[in-house]
PDB file of C-alpha atoms in Angstrom:
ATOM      1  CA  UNK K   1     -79.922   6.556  27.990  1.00 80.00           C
ATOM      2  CA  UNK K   2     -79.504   7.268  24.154  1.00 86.00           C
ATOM      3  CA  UNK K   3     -81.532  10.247  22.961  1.00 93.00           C
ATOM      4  CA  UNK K   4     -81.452  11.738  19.216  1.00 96.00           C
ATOM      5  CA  UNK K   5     -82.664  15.426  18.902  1.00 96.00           C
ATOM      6  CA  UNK K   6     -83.853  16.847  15.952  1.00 96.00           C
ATOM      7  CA  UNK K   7     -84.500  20.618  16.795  1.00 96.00           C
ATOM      8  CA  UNK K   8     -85.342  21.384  13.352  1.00 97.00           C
ATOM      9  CA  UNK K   9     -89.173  20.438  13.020  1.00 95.00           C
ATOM     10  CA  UNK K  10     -89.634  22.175   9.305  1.00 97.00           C
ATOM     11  CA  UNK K  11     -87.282  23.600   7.033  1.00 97.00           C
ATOM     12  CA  UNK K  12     -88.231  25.530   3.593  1.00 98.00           C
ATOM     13  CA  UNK K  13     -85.813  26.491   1.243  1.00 98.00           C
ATOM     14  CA  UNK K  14     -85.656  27.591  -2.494  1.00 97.00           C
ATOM     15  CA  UNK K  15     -84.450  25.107  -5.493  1.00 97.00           C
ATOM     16  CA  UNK K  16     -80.592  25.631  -5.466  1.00 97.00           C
ATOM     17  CA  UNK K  17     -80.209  26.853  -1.739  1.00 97.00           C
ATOM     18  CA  UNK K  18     -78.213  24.854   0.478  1.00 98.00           C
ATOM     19  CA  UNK K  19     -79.295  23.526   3.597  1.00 98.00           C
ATOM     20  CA  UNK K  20     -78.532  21.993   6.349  1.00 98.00           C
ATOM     21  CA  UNK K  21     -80.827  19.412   8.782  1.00 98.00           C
ATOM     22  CA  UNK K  22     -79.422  18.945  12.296  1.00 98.00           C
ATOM     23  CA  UNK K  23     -79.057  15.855  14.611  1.00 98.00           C
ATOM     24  CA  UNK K  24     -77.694  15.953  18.324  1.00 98.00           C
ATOM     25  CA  UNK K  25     -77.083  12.493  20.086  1.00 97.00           C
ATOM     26  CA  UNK K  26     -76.488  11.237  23.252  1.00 95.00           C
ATOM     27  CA  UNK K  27     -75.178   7.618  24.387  1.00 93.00           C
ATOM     28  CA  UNK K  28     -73.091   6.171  26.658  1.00 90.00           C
ATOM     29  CA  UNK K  29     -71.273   3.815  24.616  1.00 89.00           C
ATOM     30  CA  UNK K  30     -68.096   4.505  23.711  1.00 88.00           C
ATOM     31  CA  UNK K  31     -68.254   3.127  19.955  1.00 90.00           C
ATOM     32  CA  UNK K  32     -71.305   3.468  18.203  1.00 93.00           C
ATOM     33  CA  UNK K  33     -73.020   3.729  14.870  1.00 95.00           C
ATOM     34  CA  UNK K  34     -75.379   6.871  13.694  1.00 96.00           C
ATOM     35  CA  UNK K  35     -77.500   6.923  10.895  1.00 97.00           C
ATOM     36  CA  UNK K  36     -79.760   8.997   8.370  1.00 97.00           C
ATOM     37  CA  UNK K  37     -82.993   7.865   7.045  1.00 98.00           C
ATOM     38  CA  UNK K  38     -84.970   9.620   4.201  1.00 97.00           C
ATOM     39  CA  UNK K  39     -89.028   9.518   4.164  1.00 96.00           C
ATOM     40  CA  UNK K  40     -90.534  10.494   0.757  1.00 95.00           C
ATOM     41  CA  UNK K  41     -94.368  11.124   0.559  1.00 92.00           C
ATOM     42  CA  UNK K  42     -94.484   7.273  -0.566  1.00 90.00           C
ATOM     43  CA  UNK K  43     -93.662   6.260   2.902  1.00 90.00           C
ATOM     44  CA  UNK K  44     -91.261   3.876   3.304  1.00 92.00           C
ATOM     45  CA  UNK K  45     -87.599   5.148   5.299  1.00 95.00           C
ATOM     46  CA  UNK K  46     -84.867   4.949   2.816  1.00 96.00           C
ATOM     47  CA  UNK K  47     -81.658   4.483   3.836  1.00 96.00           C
ATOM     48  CA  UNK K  48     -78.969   6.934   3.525  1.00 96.00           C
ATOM     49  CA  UNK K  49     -75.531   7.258   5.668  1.00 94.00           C
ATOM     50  CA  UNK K  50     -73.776   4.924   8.671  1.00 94.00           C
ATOM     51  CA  UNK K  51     -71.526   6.689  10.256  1.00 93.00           C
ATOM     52  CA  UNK K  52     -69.087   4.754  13.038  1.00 92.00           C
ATOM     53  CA  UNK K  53     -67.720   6.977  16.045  1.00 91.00           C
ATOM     54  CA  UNK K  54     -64.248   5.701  15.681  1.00 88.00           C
ATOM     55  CA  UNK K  55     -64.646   8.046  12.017  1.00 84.00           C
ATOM     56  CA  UNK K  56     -64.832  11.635  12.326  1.00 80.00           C
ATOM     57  CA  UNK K  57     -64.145  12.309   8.843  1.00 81.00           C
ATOM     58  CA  UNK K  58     -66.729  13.848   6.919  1.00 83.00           C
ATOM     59  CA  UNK K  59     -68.527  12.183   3.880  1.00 84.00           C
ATOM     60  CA  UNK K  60     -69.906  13.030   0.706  1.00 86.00           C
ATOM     61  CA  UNK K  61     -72.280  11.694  -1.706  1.00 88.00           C
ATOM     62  CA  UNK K  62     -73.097  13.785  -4.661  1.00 93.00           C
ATOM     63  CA  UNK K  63     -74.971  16.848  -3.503  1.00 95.00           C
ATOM     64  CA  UNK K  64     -75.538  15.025   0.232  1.00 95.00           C
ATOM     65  CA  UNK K  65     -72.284  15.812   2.678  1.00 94.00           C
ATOM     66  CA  UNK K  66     -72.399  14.761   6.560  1.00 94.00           C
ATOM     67  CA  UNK K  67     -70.750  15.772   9.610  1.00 94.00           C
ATOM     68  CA  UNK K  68     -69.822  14.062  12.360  1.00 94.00           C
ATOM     69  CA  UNK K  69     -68.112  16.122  15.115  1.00 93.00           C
ATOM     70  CA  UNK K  70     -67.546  13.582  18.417  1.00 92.00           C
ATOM     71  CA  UNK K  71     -66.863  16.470  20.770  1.00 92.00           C
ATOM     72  CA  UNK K  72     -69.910  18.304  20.088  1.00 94.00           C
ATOM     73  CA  UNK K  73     -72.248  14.497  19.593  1.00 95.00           C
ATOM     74  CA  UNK K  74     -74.115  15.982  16.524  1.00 96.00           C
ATOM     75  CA  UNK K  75     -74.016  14.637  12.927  1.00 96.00           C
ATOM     76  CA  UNK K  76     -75.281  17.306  10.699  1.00 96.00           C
ATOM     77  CA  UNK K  77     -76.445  16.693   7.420  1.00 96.00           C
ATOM     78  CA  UNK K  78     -76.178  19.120   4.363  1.00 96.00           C
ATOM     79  CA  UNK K  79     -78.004  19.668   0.871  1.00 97.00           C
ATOM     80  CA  UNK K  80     -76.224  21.376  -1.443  1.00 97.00           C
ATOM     81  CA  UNK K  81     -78.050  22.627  -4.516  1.00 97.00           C
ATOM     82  CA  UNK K  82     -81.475  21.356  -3.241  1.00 97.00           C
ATOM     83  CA  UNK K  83     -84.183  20.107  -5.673  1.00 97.00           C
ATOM     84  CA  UNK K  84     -87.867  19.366  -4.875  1.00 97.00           C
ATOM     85  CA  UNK K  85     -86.957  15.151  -4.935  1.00 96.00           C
ATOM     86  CA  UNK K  86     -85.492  15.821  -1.994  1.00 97.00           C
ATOM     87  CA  UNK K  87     -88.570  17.360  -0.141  1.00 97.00           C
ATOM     88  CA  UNK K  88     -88.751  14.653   2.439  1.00 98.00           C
ATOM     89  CA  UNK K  89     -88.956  13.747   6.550  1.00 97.00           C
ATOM     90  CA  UNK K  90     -85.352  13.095   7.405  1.00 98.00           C
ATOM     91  CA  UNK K  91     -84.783  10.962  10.524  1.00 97.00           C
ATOM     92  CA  UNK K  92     -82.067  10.506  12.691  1.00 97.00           C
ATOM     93  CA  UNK K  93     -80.898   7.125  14.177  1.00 97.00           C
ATOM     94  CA  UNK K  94     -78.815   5.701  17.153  1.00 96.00           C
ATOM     95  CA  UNK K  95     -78.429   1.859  18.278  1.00 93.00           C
ATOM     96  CA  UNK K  96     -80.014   2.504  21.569  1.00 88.00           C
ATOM     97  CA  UNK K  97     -82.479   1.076  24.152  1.00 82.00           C
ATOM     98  CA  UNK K  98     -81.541  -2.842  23.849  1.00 84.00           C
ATOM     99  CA  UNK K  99     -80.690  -5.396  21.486  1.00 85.00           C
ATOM    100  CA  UNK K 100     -82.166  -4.816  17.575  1.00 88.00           C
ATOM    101  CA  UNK K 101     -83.554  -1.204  19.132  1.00 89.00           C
ATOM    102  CA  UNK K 102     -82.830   2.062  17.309  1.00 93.00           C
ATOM    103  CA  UNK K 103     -83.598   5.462  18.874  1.00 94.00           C
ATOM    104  CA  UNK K 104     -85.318   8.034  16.343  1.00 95.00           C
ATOM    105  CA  UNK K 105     -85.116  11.489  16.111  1.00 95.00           C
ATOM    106  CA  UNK K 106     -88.537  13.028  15.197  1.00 94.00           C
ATOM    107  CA  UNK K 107     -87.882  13.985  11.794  1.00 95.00           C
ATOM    108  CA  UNK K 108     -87.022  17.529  10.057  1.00 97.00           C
ATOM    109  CA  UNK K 109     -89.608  18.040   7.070  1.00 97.00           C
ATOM    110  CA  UNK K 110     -87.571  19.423   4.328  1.00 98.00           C
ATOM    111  CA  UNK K 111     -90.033  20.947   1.623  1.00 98.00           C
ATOM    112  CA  UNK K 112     -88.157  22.585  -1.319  1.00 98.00           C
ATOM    113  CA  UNK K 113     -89.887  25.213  -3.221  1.00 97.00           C
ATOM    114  CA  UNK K 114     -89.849  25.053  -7.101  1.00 94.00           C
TER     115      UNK K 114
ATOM    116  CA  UNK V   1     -90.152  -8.019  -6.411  1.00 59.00           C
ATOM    117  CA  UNK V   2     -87.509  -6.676  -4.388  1.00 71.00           C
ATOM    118  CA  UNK V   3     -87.195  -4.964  -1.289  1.00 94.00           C
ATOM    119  CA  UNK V   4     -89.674  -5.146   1.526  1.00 97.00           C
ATOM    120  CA  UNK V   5     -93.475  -4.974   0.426  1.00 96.00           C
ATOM    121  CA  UNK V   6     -96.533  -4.322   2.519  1.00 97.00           C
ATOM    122  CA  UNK V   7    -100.366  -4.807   2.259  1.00 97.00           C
ATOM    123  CA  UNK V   8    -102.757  -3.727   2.666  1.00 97.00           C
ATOM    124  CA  UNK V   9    -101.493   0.387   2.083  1.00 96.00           C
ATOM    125  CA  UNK V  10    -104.601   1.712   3.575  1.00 96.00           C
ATOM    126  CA  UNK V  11    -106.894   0.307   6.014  1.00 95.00           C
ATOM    127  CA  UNK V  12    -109.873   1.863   7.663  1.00 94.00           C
ATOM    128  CA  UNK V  13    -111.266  -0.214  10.488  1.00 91.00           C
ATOM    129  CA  UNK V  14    -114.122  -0.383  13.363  1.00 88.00           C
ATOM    130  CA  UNK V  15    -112.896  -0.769  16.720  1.00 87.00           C
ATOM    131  CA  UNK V  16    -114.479  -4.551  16.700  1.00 86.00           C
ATOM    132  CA  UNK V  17    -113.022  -5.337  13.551  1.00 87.00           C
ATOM    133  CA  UNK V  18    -110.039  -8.053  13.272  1.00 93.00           C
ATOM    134  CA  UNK V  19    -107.996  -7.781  10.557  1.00 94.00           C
ATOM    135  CA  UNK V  20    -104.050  -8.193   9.242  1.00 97.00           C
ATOM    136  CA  UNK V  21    -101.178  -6.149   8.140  1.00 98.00           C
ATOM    137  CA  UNK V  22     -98.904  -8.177   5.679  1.00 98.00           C
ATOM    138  CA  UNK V  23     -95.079  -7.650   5.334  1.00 98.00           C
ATOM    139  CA  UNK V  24     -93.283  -9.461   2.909  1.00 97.00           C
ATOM    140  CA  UNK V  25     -89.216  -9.087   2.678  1.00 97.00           C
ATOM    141  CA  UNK V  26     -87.305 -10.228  -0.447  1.00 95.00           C
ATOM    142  CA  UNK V  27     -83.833  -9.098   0.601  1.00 96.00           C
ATOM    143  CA  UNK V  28     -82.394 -12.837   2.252  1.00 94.00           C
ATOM    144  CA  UNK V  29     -82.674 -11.001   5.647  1.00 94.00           C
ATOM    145  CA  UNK V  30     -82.977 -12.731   8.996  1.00 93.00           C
ATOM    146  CA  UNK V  31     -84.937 -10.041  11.212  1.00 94.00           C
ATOM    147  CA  UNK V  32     -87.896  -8.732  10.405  1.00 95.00           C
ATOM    148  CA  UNK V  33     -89.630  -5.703  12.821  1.00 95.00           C
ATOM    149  CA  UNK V  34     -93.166  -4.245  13.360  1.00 96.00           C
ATOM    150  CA  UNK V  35     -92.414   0.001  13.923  1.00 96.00           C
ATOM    151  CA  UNK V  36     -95.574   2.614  14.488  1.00 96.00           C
ATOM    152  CA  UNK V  37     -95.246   6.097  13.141  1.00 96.00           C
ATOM    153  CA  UNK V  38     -97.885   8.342  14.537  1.00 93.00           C
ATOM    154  CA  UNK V  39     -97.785  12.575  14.098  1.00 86.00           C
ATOM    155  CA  UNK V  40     -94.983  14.492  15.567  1.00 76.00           C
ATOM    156  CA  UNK V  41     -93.919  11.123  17.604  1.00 85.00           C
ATOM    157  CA  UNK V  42     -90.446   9.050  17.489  1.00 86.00           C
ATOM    158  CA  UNK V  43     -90.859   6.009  15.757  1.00 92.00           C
ATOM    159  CA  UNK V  44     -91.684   3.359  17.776  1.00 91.00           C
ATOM    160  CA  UNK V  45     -90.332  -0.342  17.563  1.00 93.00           C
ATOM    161  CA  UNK V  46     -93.038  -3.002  18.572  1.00 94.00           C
ATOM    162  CA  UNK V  47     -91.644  -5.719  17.736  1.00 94.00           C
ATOM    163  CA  UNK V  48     -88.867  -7.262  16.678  1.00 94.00           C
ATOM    164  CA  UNK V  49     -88.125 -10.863  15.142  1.00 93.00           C
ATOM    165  CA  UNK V  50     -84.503 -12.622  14.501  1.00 89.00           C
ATOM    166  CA  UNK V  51     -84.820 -16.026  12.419  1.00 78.00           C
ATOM    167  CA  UNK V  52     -88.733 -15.772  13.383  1.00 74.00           C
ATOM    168  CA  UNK V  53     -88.311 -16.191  16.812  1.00 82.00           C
ATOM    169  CA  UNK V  54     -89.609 -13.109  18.569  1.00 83.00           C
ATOM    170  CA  UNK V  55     -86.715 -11.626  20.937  1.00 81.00           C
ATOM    171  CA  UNK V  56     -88.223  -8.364  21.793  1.00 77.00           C
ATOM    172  CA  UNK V  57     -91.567  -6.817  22.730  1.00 79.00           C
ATOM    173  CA  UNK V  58     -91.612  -3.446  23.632  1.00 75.00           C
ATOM    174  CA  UNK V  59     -94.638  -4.278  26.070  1.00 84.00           C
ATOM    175  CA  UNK V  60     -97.374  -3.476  23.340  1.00 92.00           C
ATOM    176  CA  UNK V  61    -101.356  -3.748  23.912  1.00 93.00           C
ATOM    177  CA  UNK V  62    -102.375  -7.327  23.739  1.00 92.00           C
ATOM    178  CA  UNK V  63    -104.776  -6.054  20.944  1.00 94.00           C
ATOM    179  CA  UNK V  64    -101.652  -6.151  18.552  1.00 95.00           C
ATOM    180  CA  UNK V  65    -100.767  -9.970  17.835  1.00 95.00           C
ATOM    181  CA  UNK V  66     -97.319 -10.362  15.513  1.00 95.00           C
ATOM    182  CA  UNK V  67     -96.910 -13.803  13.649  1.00 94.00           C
ATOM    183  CA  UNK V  68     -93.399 -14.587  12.095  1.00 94.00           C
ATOM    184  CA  UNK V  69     -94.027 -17.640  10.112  1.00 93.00           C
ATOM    185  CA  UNK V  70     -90.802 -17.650   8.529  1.00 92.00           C
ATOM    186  CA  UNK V  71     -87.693 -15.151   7.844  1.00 91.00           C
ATOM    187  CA  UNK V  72     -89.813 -13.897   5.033  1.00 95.00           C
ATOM    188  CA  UNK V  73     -93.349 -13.071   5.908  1.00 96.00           C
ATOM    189  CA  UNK V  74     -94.480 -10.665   8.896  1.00 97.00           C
ATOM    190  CA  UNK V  75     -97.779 -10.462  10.569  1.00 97.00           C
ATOM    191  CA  UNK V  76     -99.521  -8.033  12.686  1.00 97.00           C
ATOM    192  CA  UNK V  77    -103.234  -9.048  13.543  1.00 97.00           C
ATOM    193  CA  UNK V  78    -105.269  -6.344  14.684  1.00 96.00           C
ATOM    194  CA  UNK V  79    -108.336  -6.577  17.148  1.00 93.00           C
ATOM    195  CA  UNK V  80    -110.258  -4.342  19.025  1.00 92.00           C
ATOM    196  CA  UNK V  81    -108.439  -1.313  18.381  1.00 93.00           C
ATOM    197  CA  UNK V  82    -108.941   1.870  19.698  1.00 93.00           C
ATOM    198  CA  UNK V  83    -108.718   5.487  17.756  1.00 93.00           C
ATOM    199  CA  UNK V  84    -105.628   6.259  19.190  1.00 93.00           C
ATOM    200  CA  UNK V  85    -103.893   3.242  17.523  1.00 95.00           C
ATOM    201  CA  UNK V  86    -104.670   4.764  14.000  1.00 96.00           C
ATOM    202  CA  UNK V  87    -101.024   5.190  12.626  1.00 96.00           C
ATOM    203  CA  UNK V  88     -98.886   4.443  10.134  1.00 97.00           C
ATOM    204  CA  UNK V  89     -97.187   0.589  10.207  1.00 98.00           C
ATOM    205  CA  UNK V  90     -94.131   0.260   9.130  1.00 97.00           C
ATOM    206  CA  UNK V  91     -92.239  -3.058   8.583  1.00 97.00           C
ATOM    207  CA  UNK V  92     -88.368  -3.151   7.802  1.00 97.00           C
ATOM    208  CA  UNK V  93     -85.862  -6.032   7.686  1.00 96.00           C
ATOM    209  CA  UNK V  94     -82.553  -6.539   8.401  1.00 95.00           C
ATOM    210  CA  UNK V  95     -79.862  -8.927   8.614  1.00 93.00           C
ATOM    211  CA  UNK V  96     -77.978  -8.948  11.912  1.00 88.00           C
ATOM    212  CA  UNK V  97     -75.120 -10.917  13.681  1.00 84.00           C
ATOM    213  CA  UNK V  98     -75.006 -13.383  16.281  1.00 78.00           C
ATOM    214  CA  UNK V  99     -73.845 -10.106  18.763  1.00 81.00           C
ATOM    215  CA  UNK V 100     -75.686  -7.230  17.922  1.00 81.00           C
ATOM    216  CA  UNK V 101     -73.567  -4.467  17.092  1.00 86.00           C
ATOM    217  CA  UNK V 102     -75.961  -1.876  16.230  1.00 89.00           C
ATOM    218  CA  UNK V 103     -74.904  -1.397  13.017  1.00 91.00           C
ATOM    219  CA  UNK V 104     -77.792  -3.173  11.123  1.00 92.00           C
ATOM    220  CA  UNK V 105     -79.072  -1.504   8.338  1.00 95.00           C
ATOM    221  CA  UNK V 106     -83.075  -1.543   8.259  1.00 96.00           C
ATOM    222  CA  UNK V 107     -85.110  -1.258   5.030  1.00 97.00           C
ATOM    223  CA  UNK V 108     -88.227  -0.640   5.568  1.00 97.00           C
ATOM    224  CA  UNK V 109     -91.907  -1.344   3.461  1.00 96.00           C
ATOM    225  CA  UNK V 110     -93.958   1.750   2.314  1.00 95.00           C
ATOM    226  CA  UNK V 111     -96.060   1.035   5.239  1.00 96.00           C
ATOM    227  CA  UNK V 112     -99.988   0.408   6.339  1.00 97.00           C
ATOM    228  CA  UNK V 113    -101.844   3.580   7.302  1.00 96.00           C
ATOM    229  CA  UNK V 114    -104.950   2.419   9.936  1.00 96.00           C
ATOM    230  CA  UNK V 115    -107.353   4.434  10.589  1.00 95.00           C
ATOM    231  CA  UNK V 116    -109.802   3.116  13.234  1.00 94.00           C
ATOM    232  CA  UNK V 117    -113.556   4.789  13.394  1.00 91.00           C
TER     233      UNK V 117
END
């Protein structure tokens, strides 16, 4: 069955550090989509990356970067030059489960100290 | 308005009460979904609706009642809760394919917080 593992449950870090949130999957599908969700204090999950298996090259987008390595099933997630917007719960997501059913990761709380 | 838009935000209730969590979805999307965040828990789907037929229930208390009355508006009626359903609701929308791929992009409300005494 698909499982998403989010070892990290809190992170800290300074303004400016880098950091990095982890995500390990497992599925048995052979093609498959991953995703990463932001949750602000207002609540609502905000979309942020889809990532399809068939592309292992790595993205970025401004100060967010992701990694997607097949062989070891994780797709990591990196901050560079964090700022306090970005303090935030930052799911995980597989297809997974049955049809319209996404498997979660429980979340890494990112808080980033002024 | 834009996006997907819930009411009420907060909701404190007794565990006889009845009342309704609203989800509204101005994005043209065809699925609509009910999701329950409680602490240090996965999220957890409830229920799901594609062109407001309901095609999955994730075996949830009869105490939770969904009503899809069209690709735009989501219900959740709520009666006889217990404690341990206080939580936060989240709605989110998508639009998905005739096959489901799994690629659907979900875009979720700000959510409901109940808290039941």
């Amino acid at each position: 069955a698909q499982k998403v593992t989010q070892a990290q449950t809190e992170i800290s870090v300074v303004e400016k550090e880098d950091v990095t949130l982890d995500c390990v999957y497992e599925t048995r599908d052979t093609t498959y989509y991953l995703f990463w969700y932001k949750q602000p204090p207002s609540g609502e999950l905000v979309f942020l990356i889809r990532r399809n298996s068939f592309d292992e090259q790595n993205e970025i987008s401004g100060r967010y970067s992701w990694n997607f390595q097949k062989s070891t099933s994780s797709f990591n997630f990196t901050i560079t030059a964090s700022q306090v917007v970005d303090s935030a719960v930052y799911f995980c997501a597989i297809p997974g489960g049955g049809t319209y059913k996404y498997i979660f990761g429980t979340g890494t709380r990112l808080k980033v100290l002024a | 308005e834009t996006g997907v838009t819930q009411t009420p935000r907060h909701l404190v209730m007794g565990m006889t009460n009845k009342k309704s969590l609203k989800c509204e979805q101005h994005l043209g999307h065809n699925a609509m979904y009910w999701y329950k965040q409680s602490a240090k828990k996965p999220l957890e789907l409830m229920f799901v609706y594609s062109l407001e037929e309901r095609v999955e229930n994730n075996s949830v208390p009869s105490r939770f009642s969904p009503e899809c009355p069209n690709s735009s508006h989501l219900f959740l009626h709520l009666h006889t809760l217990q404690p341990e359903d206080s939580a936060l609701y989240l709605c989110a929308s998508s639009q998905v394919d005739r096959i489901w791929s799994g690629a659907n992009v979900l875009t979720f409300g700000a959510g409901s917080r109940l808290t039941v005494l």
